[in-house]
PDB file of N, CA and C in Angstrom:
ATOM      1  N   MET A  15      94.222  61.323 -47.431  1.00  0.00           N
ATOM      2  CA  MET A  15      93.161  61.731 -46.337  1.00  0.00           C
ATOM      3  C   MET A  15      92.697  62.843 -46.723  1.00  0.00           C
ATOM      4  N   THR A  16      91.517  62.989 -46.919  1.00  0.00           N
ATOM      5  CA  THR A  16      90.833  64.191 -47.391  1.00  0.00           C
ATOM      6  C   THR A  16      90.099  65.160 -46.321  1.00  0.00           C
ATOM      7  N   ALA A  17      90.335  66.491 -46.382  1.00  0.00           N
ATOM      8  CA  ALA A  17      89.719  67.053 -44.878  1.00  0.00           C
ATOM      9  C   ALA A  17      88.041  67.349 -45.190  1.00  0.00           C
ATOM     10  N   PRO A  18      87.188  67.338 -43.902  1.00  0.00           N
ATOM     11  CA  PRO A  18      85.886  67.196 -43.816  1.00  0.00           C
ATOM     12  C   PRO A  18      85.373  68.498 -44.637  1.00  0.00           C
ATOM     13  N   ALA A  19      84.136  68.221 -45.204  1.00  0.00           N
ATOM     14  CA  ALA A  19      83.714  69.300 -45.917  1.00  0.00           C
ATOM     15  C   ALA A  19      83.204  70.426 -44.854  1.00  0.00           C
ATOM     16  N   PRO A  20      83.565  71.792 -45.485  1.00  0.00           N
ATOM     17  CA  PRO A  20      83.162  72.804 -44.341  1.00  0.00           C
ATOM     18  C   PRO A  20      81.652  73.159 -44.322  1.00  0.00           C
ATOM     19  N   THR A  21      81.406  73.572 -43.062  1.00  0.00           N
ATOM     20  CA  THR A  21      80.220  73.515 -42.605  1.00  0.00           C
ATOM     21  C   THR A  21      79.402  74.823 -42.878  1.00  0.00           C
ATOM     22  N   THR A  22      79.871  75.739 -43.049  1.00  0.00           N
ATOM     23  CA  THR A  22      79.497  77.219 -43.191  1.00  0.00           C
ATOM     24  C   THR A  22      80.023  77.804 -44.525  1.00  0.00           C
ATOM     25  N   PHE A  23      79.300  78.777 -45.226  1.00  0.00           N
ATOM     26  CA  PHE A  23      79.625  79.251 -46.288  1.00  0.00           C
ATOM     27  C   PHE A  23      81.036  80.053 -46.289  1.00  0.00           C
ATOM     28  N   ALA A  24      81.202  80.833 -45.248  1.00  0.00           N
ATOM     29  CA  ALA A  24      82.522  81.367 -44.992  1.00  0.00           C
ATOM     30  C   ALA A  24      83.478  80.359 -45.074  1.00  0.00           C
ATOM     31  N   ALA A  25      83.393  79.229 -44.349  1.00  0.00           N
ATOM     32  CA  ALA A  25      84.426  78.142 -44.317  1.00  0.00           C
ATOM     33  C   ALA A  25      84.813  77.731 -45.816  1.00  0.00           C
ATOM     34  N   VAL A  26      83.892  77.649 -46.641  1.00  0.00           N
ATOM     35  CA  VAL A  26      83.810  77.246 -48.156  1.00  0.00           C
ATOM     36  C   VAL A  26      84.876  78.329 -48.654  1.00  0.00           C
ATOM     37  N   LEU A  27      84.466  79.652 -48.675  1.00  0.00           N
ATOM     38  CA  LEU A  27      85.142  80.501 -49.040  1.00  0.00           C
ATOM     39  C   LEU A  27      86.745  80.473 -48.740  1.00  0.00           C
ATOM     40  N   ARG A  28      87.026  80.437 -47.191  1.00  0.00           N
ATOM     41  CA  ARG A  28      88.296  80.234 -46.625  1.00  0.00           C
ATOM     42  C   ARG A  28      88.847  79.204 -47.319  1.00  0.00           C
ATOM     43  N   ALA A  29      88.303  77.838 -47.551  1.00  0.00           N
ATOM     44  CA  ALA A  29      88.752  76.741 -47.839  1.00  0.00           C
ATOM     45  C   ALA A  29      89.235  76.961 -49.349  1.00  0.00           C
ATOM     46  N   GLU A  30      88.479  77.474 -50.195  1.00  0.00           N
ATOM     47  CA  GLU A  30      88.947  77.767 -51.732  1.00  0.00           C
ATOM     48  C   GLU A  30      89.732  78.827 -51.532  1.00  0.00           C
ATOM     49  N   LEU A  31      89.713  80.173 -50.674  1.00  0.00           N
ATOM     50  CA  LEU A  31      91.010  80.760 -50.934  1.00  0.00           C
ATOM     51  C   LEU A  31      92.525  80.070 -50.633  1.00  0.00           C
ATOM     52  N   THR A  32      92.361  78.957 -49.815  1.00  0.00           N
ATOM     53  CA  THR A  32      93.496  78.067 -49.077  1.00  0.00           C
ATOM     54  C   THR A  32      94.073  77.305 -50.202  1.00  0.00           C
ATOM     55  N   ARG A  33      93.008  76.447 -50.885  1.00  0.00           N
ATOM     56  CA  ARG A  33      93.317  75.838 -52.194  1.00  0.00           C
ATOM     57  C   ARG A  33      94.078  76.688 -53.360  1.00  0.00           C
ATOM     58  N   ARG A  34      93.679  77.762 -53.427  1.00  0.00           N
ATOM     59  CA  ARG A  34      94.108  78.650 -54.496  1.00  0.00           C
ATOM     60  C   ARG A  34      95.548  79.117 -54.121  1.00  0.00           C
ATOM     61  N   CYS A  35      95.544  79.580 -53.033  1.00  0.00           N
ATOM     62  CA  CYS A  35      96.835  79.949 -52.232  1.00  0.00           C
ATOM     63  C   CYS A  35      97.971  79.043 -52.497  1.00  0.00           C
ATOM     64  N   ALA A  36      97.677  77.490 -52.442  1.00  0.00           N
ATOM     65  CA  ALA A  36      98.555  76.629 -52.232  1.00  0.00           C
ATOM     66  C   ALA A  36      98.768  76.197 -53.840  1.00  0.00           C
ATOM     67  N   ARG A  37      98.089  76.322 -54.742  1.00  0.00           N
ATOM     68  CA  ARG A  37      98.532  76.099 -56.027  1.00  0.00           C
ATOM     69  C   ARG A  37      99.143  77.138 -56.986  1.00  0.00           C
ATOM     70  N   ASN A  38      99.238  78.572 -56.091  1.00  0.00           N
ATOM     71  CA  ASN A  38      99.946  79.576 -56.815  1.00  0.00           C
ATOM     72  C   ASN A  38     100.229  80.331 -55.489  1.00  0.00           C
ATOM     73  N   SER A  39     101.539  80.399 -55.226  1.00  0.00           N
ATOM     74  CA  SER A  39     101.927  81.066 -54.011  1.00  0.00           C
ATOM     75  C   SER A  39     101.958  82.573 -54.030  1.00  0.00           C
ATOM     76  N   SER A  40     101.558  83.387 -55.293  1.00  0.00           N
ATOM     77  CA  SER A  40     101.434  84.741 -55.361  1.00  0.00           C
ATOM     78  C   SER A  40      99.727  85.399 -55.296  1.00  0.00           C
ATOM     79  N   TYR A  41      98.882  84.128 -55.174  1.00  0.00           N
ATOM     80  CA  TYR A  41      97.671  84.391 -55.098  1.00  0.00           C
ATOM     81  C   TYR A  41      97.301  85.056 -53.959  1.00  0.00           C
ATOM     82  N   SER A  42      96.302  85.818 -53.994  1.00  0.00           N
ATOM     83  CA  SER A  42      96.122  86.592 -52.795  1.00  0.00           C
ATOM     84  C   SER A  42      94.463  86.961 -52.744  1.00  0.00           C
ATOM     85  N   LEU A  43      94.224  87.539 -51.218  1.00  0.00           N
ATOM     86  CA  LEU A  43      92.974  87.841 -51.257  1.00  0.00           C
ATOM     87  C   LEU A  43      92.147  88.634 -52.037  1.00  0.00           C
ATOM     88  N   ARG A  44      92.775  89.709 -52.766  1.00  0.00           N
ATOM     89  CA  ARG A  44      92.570  90.621 -53.798  1.00  0.00           C
ATOM     90  C   ARG A  44      92.086  89.593 -55.034  1.00  0.00           C
ATOM     91  N   ALA A  45      93.229  88.800 -55.528  1.00  0.00           N
ATOM     92  CA  ALA A  45      92.581  88.223 -56.591  1.00  0.00           C
ATOM     93  C   ALA A  45      91.543  87.235 -56.255  1.00  0.00           C
ATOM     94  N   PHE A  46      91.511  86.814 -55.340  1.00  0.00           N
ATOM     95  CA  PHE A  46      90.288  85.920 -55.015  1.00  0.00           C
ATOM     96  C   PHE A  46      88.989  87.051 -55.079  1.00  0.00           C
ATOM     97  N   ALA A  47      89.073  88.047 -54.566  1.00  0.00           N
ATOM     98  CA  ALA A  47      88.115  89.335 -54.598  1.00  0.00           C
ATOM     99  C   ALA A  47      87.835  89.546 -56.061  1.00  0.00           C
ATOM    100  N   ARG A  48      88.783  89.676 -56.963  1.00  0.00           N
ATOM    101  CA  ARG A  48      88.574  90.154 -58.124  1.00  0.00           C
ATOM    102  C   ARG A  48      87.729  88.816 -58.821  1.00  0.00           C
ATOM    103  N   ALA A  49      88.138  87.844 -58.858  1.00  0.00           N
ATOM    104  CA  ALA A  49      87.651  86.440 -59.182  1.00  0.00           C
ATOM    105  C   ALA A  49      85.998  86.342 -59.296  1.00  0.00           C
ATOM    106  N   LEU A  50      85.656  86.688 -57.882  1.00  0.00           N
ATOM    107  CA  LEU A  50      84.021  86.786 -57.080  1.00  0.00           C
ATOM    108  C   LEU A  50      83.389  88.052 -57.566  1.00  0.00           C
ATOM    109  N   ASP A  51      84.177  88.868 -57.962  1.00  0.00           N
ATOM    110  CA  ASP A  51      83.393  90.435 -58.313  1.00  0.00           C
ATOM    111  C   ASP A  51      83.196  90.972 -57.085  1.00  0.00           C
ATOM    112  N   VAL A  52      83.744  90.996 -56.118  1.00  0.00           N
ATOM    113  CA  VAL A  52      83.348  91.522 -54.643  1.00  0.00           C
ATOM    114  C   VAL A  52      84.643  92.136 -54.330  1.00  0.00           C
ATOM    115  N   ASP A  53      84.407  93.262 -53.425  1.00  0.00           N
ATOM    116  CA  ASP A  53      85.246  94.423 -52.973  1.00  0.00           C
ATOM    117  C   ASP A  53      86.306  93.287 -52.065  1.00  0.00           C
ATOM    118  N   HIS A  54      87.625  93.677 -51.887  1.00  0.00           N
ATOM    119  CA  HIS A  54      88.395  93.000 -51.130  1.00  0.00           C
ATOM    120  C   HIS A  54      88.259  93.308 -49.796  1.00  0.00           C
ATOM    121  N   ALA A  55      87.730  93.931 -49.389  1.00  0.00           N
ATOM    122  CA  ALA A  55      87.562  94.267 -48.100  1.00  0.00           C
ATOM    123  C   ALA A  55      86.382  93.671 -47.534  1.00  0.00           C
ATOM    124  N   THR A  56      85.545  93.834 -48.325  1.00  0.00           N
ATOM    125  CA  THR A  56      84.216  92.917 -47.981  1.00  0.00           C
ATOM    126  C   THR A  56      84.316  91.607 -47.690  1.00  0.00           C
ATOM    127  N   LEU A  57      85.063  91.225 -48.860  1.00  0.00           N
ATOM    128  CA  LEU A  57      85.580  89.655 -48.757  1.00  0.00           C
ATOM    129  C   LEU A  57      86.337  89.360 -47.334  1.00  0.00           C
ATOM    130  N   SER A  58      87.153  89.993 -46.969  1.00  0.00           N
ATOM    131  CA  SER A  58      88.012  90.019 -45.770  1.00  0.00           C
ATOM    132  C   SER A  58      87.071  90.103 -44.658  1.00  0.00           C
ATOM    133  N   GLN A  59      85.973  90.854 -44.468  1.00  0.00           N
ATOM    134  CA  GLN A  59      85.282  90.991 -43.378  1.00  0.00           C
ATOM    135  C   GLN A  59      84.436  89.908 -43.158  1.00  0.00           C
ATOM    136  N   ILE A  60      83.889  89.237 -44.333  1.00  0.00           N
ATOM    137  CA  ILE A  60      83.204  88.089 -44.280  1.00  0.00           C
ATOM    138  C   ILE A  60      84.055  86.699 -44.161  1.00  0.00           C
ATOM    139  N   LEU A  61      85.156  86.705 -44.365  1.00  0.00           N
ATOM    140  CA  LEU A  61      86.276  85.615 -43.927  1.00  0.00           C
ATOM    141  C   LEU A  61      86.388  85.742 -42.744  1.00  0.00           C
ATOM    142  N   ARG A  62      86.518  87.110 -41.973  1.00  0.00           N
ATOM    143  CA  ARG A  62      87.025  87.024 -40.723  1.00  0.00           C
ATOM    144  C   ARG A  62      85.637  87.038 -39.437  1.00  0.00           C
ATOM    145  N   GLY A  63      84.404  86.972 -40.315  1.00  0.00           N
ATOM    146  CA  GLY A  63      83.335  86.575 -39.425  1.00  0.00           C
ATOM    147  C   GLY A  63      82.664  88.097 -39.089  1.00  0.00           C
ATOM    148  N   LYS A  64      83.200  89.240 -39.682  1.00  0.00           N
ATOM    149  CA  LYS A  64      82.890  90.512 -39.072  1.00  0.00           C
ATOM    150  C   LYS A  64      81.587  90.718 -40.022  1.00  0.00           C
ATOM    151  N   ARG A  65      81.309  90.347 -41.045  1.00  0.00           N
ATOM    152  CA  ARG A  65      80.214  90.715 -41.679  1.00  0.00           C
ATOM    153  C   ARG A  65      79.376  89.398 -42.057  1.00  0.00           C
ATOM    154  N   ALA A  66      78.139  89.905 -41.793  1.00  0.00           N
ATOM    155  CA  ALA A  66      77.185  88.643 -42.017  1.00  0.00           C
ATOM    156  C   ALA A  66      76.889  88.420 -43.430  1.00  0.00           C
ATOM    157  N   LEU A  67      76.674  87.158 -43.792  1.00  0.00           N
ATOM    158  CA  LEU A  67      76.459  86.845 -45.078  1.00  0.00           C
ATOM    159  C   LEU A  67      74.864  86.939 -45.470  1.00  0.00           C
ATOM    160  N   THR A  68      74.378  87.114 -46.221  1.00  0.00           N
ATOM    161  CA  THR A  68      73.165  87.491 -46.558  1.00  0.00           C
ATOM    162  C   THR A  68      72.561  86.203 -47.679  1.00  0.00           C
ATOM    163  N   ARG A  69      71.468  85.896 -47.806  1.00  0.00           N
ATOM    164  CA  ARG A  69      70.920  84.854 -48.442  1.00  0.00           C
ATOM    165  C   ARG A  69      71.395  84.886 -49.933  1.00  0.00           C
ATOM    166  N   ASP A  70      70.952  86.678 -50.385  1.00  0.00           N
ATOM    167  CA  ASP A  70      71.720  86.603 -51.775  1.00  0.00           C
ATOM    168  C   ASP A  70      73.097  86.756 -52.385  1.00  0.00           C
ATOM    169  N   THR A  71      73.959  87.296 -51.258  1.00  0.00           N
ATOM    170  CA  THR A  71      75.473  87.170 -51.307  1.00  0.00           C
ATOM    171  C   THR A  71      75.740  85.597 -51.413  1.00  0.00           C
ATOM    172  N   ILE A  72      75.163  84.526 -50.370  1.00  0.00           N
ATOM    173  CA  ILE A  72      75.805  83.391 -50.494  1.00  0.00           C
ATOM    174  C   ILE A  72      75.477  82.745 -51.851  1.00  0.00           C
ATOM    175  N   LEU A  73      73.849  83.027 -52.461  1.00  0.00           N
ATOM    176  CA  LEU A  73      73.823  82.336 -53.840  1.00  0.00           C
ATOM    177  C   LEU A  73      74.481  82.901 -54.862  1.00  0.00           C
ATOM    178  N   GLU A  74      75.098  84.227 -54.986  1.00  0.00           N
ATOM    179  CA  GLU A  74      75.807  84.883 -55.812  1.00  0.00           C
ATOM    180  C   GLU A  74      77.148  84.572 -55.936  1.00  0.00           C
ATOM    181  N   LEU A  75      77.847  84.474 -54.704  1.00  0.00           N
ATOM    182  CA  LEU A  75      79.172  84.125 -54.710  1.00  0.00           C
ATOM    183  C   LEU A  75      79.491  82.592 -54.910  1.00  0.00           C
ATOM    184  N   GLY A  76      78.348  81.719 -54.461  1.00  0.00           N
ATOM    185  CA  GLY A  76      78.531  80.057 -54.830  1.00  0.00           C
ATOM    186  C   GLY A  76      78.263  80.050 -56.185  1.00  0.00           C
ATOM    187  N   ARG A  77      77.186  80.583 -56.877  1.00  0.00           N
ATOM    188  CA  ARG A  77      77.352  80.505 -58.398  1.00  0.00           C
ATOM    189  C   ARG A  77      78.605  80.835 -58.859  1.00  0.00           C
ATOM    190  N   ARG A  78      79.220  82.053 -58.400  1.00  0.00           N
ATOM    191  CA  ARG A  78      80.457  82.139 -59.035  1.00  0.00           C
ATOM    192  C   ARG A  78      81.548  81.130 -58.705  1.00  0.00           C
ATOM    193  N   LEU A  79      81.573  80.587 -57.428  1.00  0.00           N
ATOM    194  CA  LEU A  79      82.546  79.298 -57.690  1.00  0.00           C
ATOM    195  C   LEU A  79      81.906  78.062 -58.259  1.00  0.00           C
ATOM    196  N   GLY A  80      80.817  78.201 -58.534  1.00  0.00           N
ATOM    197  CA  GLY A  80      80.101  76.810 -59.503  1.00  0.00           C
ATOM    198  C   GLY A  80      79.605  75.690 -58.153  1.00  0.00           C
ATOM    199  N   LEU A  81      79.224  76.405 -57.096  1.00  0.00           N
ATOM    200  CA  LEU A  81      78.678  75.241 -56.104  1.00  0.00           C
ATOM    201  C   LEU A  81      77.385  74.781 -56.868  1.00  0.00           C
ATOM    202  N   GLU A  82      76.613  73.842 -56.368  1.00  0.00           N
ATOM    203  CA  GLU A  82      75.553  73.534 -56.994  1.00  0.00           C
ATOM    204  C   GLU A  82      74.435  74.028 -55.836  1.00  0.00           C
ATOM    205  N   GLY A  83      73.477  74.125 -56.724  1.00  0.00           N
ATOM    206  CA  GLY A  83      72.274  74.783 -56.032  1.00  0.00           C
ATOM    207  C   GLY A  83      71.592  74.334 -54.547  1.00  0.00           C
ATOM    208  N   SER A  84      71.393  73.064 -54.202  1.00  0.00           N
ATOM    209  CA  SER A  84      71.119  72.241 -53.173  1.00  0.00           C
ATOM    210  C   SER A  84      72.109  72.652 -51.920  1.00  0.00           C
ATOM    211  N   ARG A  85      73.234  72.840 -52.221  1.00  0.00           N
ATOM    212  CA  ARG A  85      74.295  73.035 -51.181  1.00  0.00           C
ATOM    213  C   ARG A  85      74.148  74.472 -50.665  1.00  0.00           C
ATOM    214  N   LEU A  86      74.034  75.265 -51.709  1.00  0.00           N
ATOM    215  CA  LEU A  86      73.733  76.836 -51.626  1.00  0.00           C
ATOM    216  C   LEU A  86      72.700  77.057 -50.824  1.00  0.00           C
ATOM    217  N   GLU A  87      71.400  76.709 -51.198  1.00  0.00           N
ATOM    218  CA  GLU A  87      70.428  76.467 -50.443  1.00  0.00           C
ATOM    219  C   GLU A  87      70.430  76.558 -48.634  1.00  0.00           C
ATOM    220  N   ALA A  88      71.086  75.166 -48.703  1.00  0.00           N
ATOM    221  CA  ALA A  88      71.257  74.671 -47.358  1.00  0.00           C
ATOM    222  C   ALA A  88      72.282  75.783 -46.583  1.00  0.00           C
ATOM    223  N   PHE A  89      73.296  76.334 -46.907  1.00  0.00           N
ATOM    224  CA  PHE A  89      74.100  77.324 -46.645  1.00  0.00           C
ATOM    225  C   PHE A  89      73.027  78.751 -46.046  1.00  0.00           C
ATOM    226  N   ALA A  90      72.215  79.016 -47.116  1.00  0.00           N
ATOM    227  CA  ALA A  90      71.434  80.120 -47.322  1.00  0.00           C
ATOM    228  C   ALA A  90      70.708  79.717 -45.773  1.00  0.00           C
ATOM    229  N   ARG A  91      69.849  78.937 -45.929  1.00  0.00           N
ATOM    230  CA  ARG A  91      68.941  78.399 -44.651  1.00  0.00           C
ATOM    231  C   ARG A  91      69.829  78.493 -43.341  1.00  0.00           C
ATOM    232  N   ASP A  92      70.824  78.157 -43.328  1.00  0.00           N
ATOM    233  CA  ASP A  92      71.766  77.934 -42.014  1.00  0.00           C
ATOM    234  C   ASP A  92      71.925  79.578 -41.754  1.00  0.00           C
ATOM    235  N   ALA A  93      72.232  80.408 -42.521  1.00  0.00           N
ATOM    236  CA  ALA A  93      72.921  81.547 -42.203  1.00  0.00           C
ATOM    237  C   ALA A  93      71.346  82.273 -41.918  1.00  0.00           C
ATOM    238  N   GLU A  94      70.404  82.290 -42.517  1.00  0.00           N
ATOM    239  CA  GLU A  94      68.988  82.764 -41.749  1.00  0.00           C
ATOM    240  C   GLU A  94      68.752  82.467 -40.520  1.00  0.00           C
ATOM    241  N   ALA A  95      68.990  81.085 -40.235  1.00  0.00           N
ATOM    242  CA  ALA A  95      68.708  80.511 -38.897  1.00  0.00           C
ATOM    243  C   ALA A  95      69.316  81.318 -37.705  1.00  0.00           C
ATOM    244  N   VAL A  96      70.774  81.186 -38.262  1.00  0.00           N
ATOM    245  CA  VAL A  96      71.386  81.952 -37.111  1.00  0.00           C
ATOM    246  C   VAL A  96      71.268  83.378 -37.074  1.00  0.00           C
ATOM    247  N   ARG A  97      70.985  84.023 -38.099  1.00  0.00           N
ATOM    248  CA  ARG A  97      70.895  85.468 -38.094  1.00  0.00           C
ATOM    249  C   ARG A  97      69.420  85.642 -37.296  1.00  0.00           C
ATOM    250  N   ASP A  98      68.620  84.985 -37.457  1.00  0.00           N
ATOM    251  CA  ASP A  98      66.967  85.195 -36.989  1.00  0.00           C
ATOM    252  C   ASP A  98      67.256  84.908 -35.197  1.00  0.00           C
ATOM    253  N   GLY A  99      68.060  83.887 -35.023  1.00  0.00           N
ATOM    254  CA  GLY A  99      68.137  83.667 -33.601  1.00  0.00           C
ATOM    255  C   GLY A  99      66.790  82.784 -33.071  1.00  0.00           C
ATOM    256  N   PRO A 100      66.892  82.476 -31.709  1.00  0.00           N
ATOM    257  CA  PRO A 100      65.755  81.683 -31.301  1.00  0.00           C
ATOM    258  C   PRO A 100      64.718  82.424 -31.358  1.00  0.00           C
ATOM    259  N   PRO A 101      63.253  81.784 -30.867  1.00  0.00           N
ATOM    260  CA  PRO A 101      62.270  82.507 -31.284  1.00  0.00           C
ATOM    261  C   PRO A 101      62.145  83.446 -30.006  1.00  0.00           C
ATOM    262  N   ALA A 102      61.168  84.354 -29.989  1.00  0.00           N
ATOM    263  CA  ALA A 102      61.285  85.463 -28.729  1.00  0.00           C
ATOM    264  C   ALA A 102      60.780  84.673 -27.631  1.00  0.00           C
ATOM    265  N   TYR A 103      59.617  83.932 -27.853  1.00  0.00           N
ATOM    266  CA  TYR A 103      59.168  83.276 -26.741  1.00  0.00           C
ATOM    267  C   TYR A 103      59.110  81.581 -27.103  1.00  0.00           C
ATOM    268  N   SER A 104      59.369  80.849 -26.155  1.00  0.00           N
ATOM    269  CA  SER A 104      59.353  79.413 -26.238  1.00  0.00           C
ATOM    270  C   SER A 104      59.056  78.746 -25.090  1.00  0.00           C
ATOM    271  N   PRO A 105      57.991  77.842 -24.777  1.00  0.00           N
ATOM    272  CA  PRO A 105      57.758  77.370 -23.493  1.00  0.00           C
ATOM    273  C   PRO A 105      58.937  76.458 -23.143  1.00  0.00           C
ATOM    274  N   SER A 106      59.768  75.711 -24.142  1.00  0.00           N
ATOM    275  CA  SER A 106      60.720  74.684 -24.250  1.00  0.00           C
ATOM    276  C   SER A 106      62.257  75.429 -23.337  1.00  0.00           C
ATOM    277  N   LEU A 107      61.978  76.780 -23.673  1.00  0.00           N
ATOM    278  CA  LEU A 107      63.222  77.753 -23.425  1.00  0.00           C
ATOM    279  C   LEU A 107      63.229  77.952 -21.922  1.00  0.00           C
ATOM    280  N   ASP A 108      61.868  78.454 -21.671  1.00  0.00           N
ATOM    281  CA  ASP A 108      61.386  78.544 -20.328  1.00  0.00           C
ATOM    282  C   ASP A 108      61.681  77.550 -19.312  1.00  0.00           C
ATOM    283  N   ALA A 109      61.209  76.518 -19.756  1.00  0.00           N
ATOM    284  CA  ALA A 109      61.230  75.487 -18.975  1.00  0.00           C
ATOM    285  C   ALA A 109      62.927  74.854 -18.792  1.00  0.00           C
ATOM    286  N   ALA A 110      63.598  74.928 -19.785  1.00  0.00           N
ATOM    287  CA  ALA A 110      64.846  74.796 -19.618  1.00  0.00           C
ATOM    288  C   ALA A 110      65.758  75.833 -18.525  1.00  0.00           C
ATOM    289  N   ALA A 111      65.271  77.039 -18.901  1.00  0.00           N
ATOM    290  CA  ALA A 111      65.879  78.029 -17.855  1.00  0.00           C
ATOM    291  C   ALA A 111      65.395  77.876 -16.291  1.00  0.00           C
ATOM    292  N   ILE A 112      64.007  77.374 -15.993  1.00  0.00           N
ATOM    293  CA  ILE A 112      63.617  76.877 -14.723  1.00  0.00           C
ATOM    294  C   ILE A 112      64.550  76.311 -14.066  1.00  0.00           C
ATOM    295  N   VAL A 113      64.490  74.809 -15.038  1.00  0.00           N
ATOM    296  CA  VAL A 113      65.374  73.503 -14.756  1.00  0.00           C
ATOM    297  C   VAL A 113      66.703  73.900 -14.027  1.00  0.00           C
ATOM    298  N   GLY A 114      67.285  74.588 -15.245  1.00  0.00           N
ATOM    299  CA  GLY A 114      68.805  75.125 -15.046  1.00  0.00           C
ATOM    300  C   GLY A 114      68.879  76.056 -13.737  1.00  0.00           C
ATOM    301  N   ASP A 115      67.878  76.727 -13.505  1.00  0.00           N
ATOM    302  CA  ASP A 115      68.222  77.890 -12.437  1.00  0.00           C
ATOM    303  C   ASP A 115      68.293  77.072 -10.942  1.00  0.00           C
ATOM    304  N   PRO A 116      69.380  77.364 -10.185  1.00  0.00           N
ATOM    305  CA  PRO A 116      69.536  76.726  -8.875  1.00  0.00           C
ATOM    306  C   PRO A 116      68.502  77.325  -8.184  1.00  0.00           C
TER     307      PRO A 116
END
């Protein structure tokens, strides 16, 4: 049985780190950070959700992991949508607020 594919880029990073640690018990976050050519503290913050991923970071780290471009573009679009949030004004959001207000 295979695990479902990760739905966020941070989840992809966590899954890859877990996979590498399972293959080599002495593999560490610092070793993973060296392999990705990124600071270990930055990588730790990304994995814990304390640091947002930019489009450029997703594309660069994804290329270093050997992920396909279309998948990276999808992760980048999703990250931008989360960062940008909902529009400032939306009639549908206003209608939902009115209907939901007792």
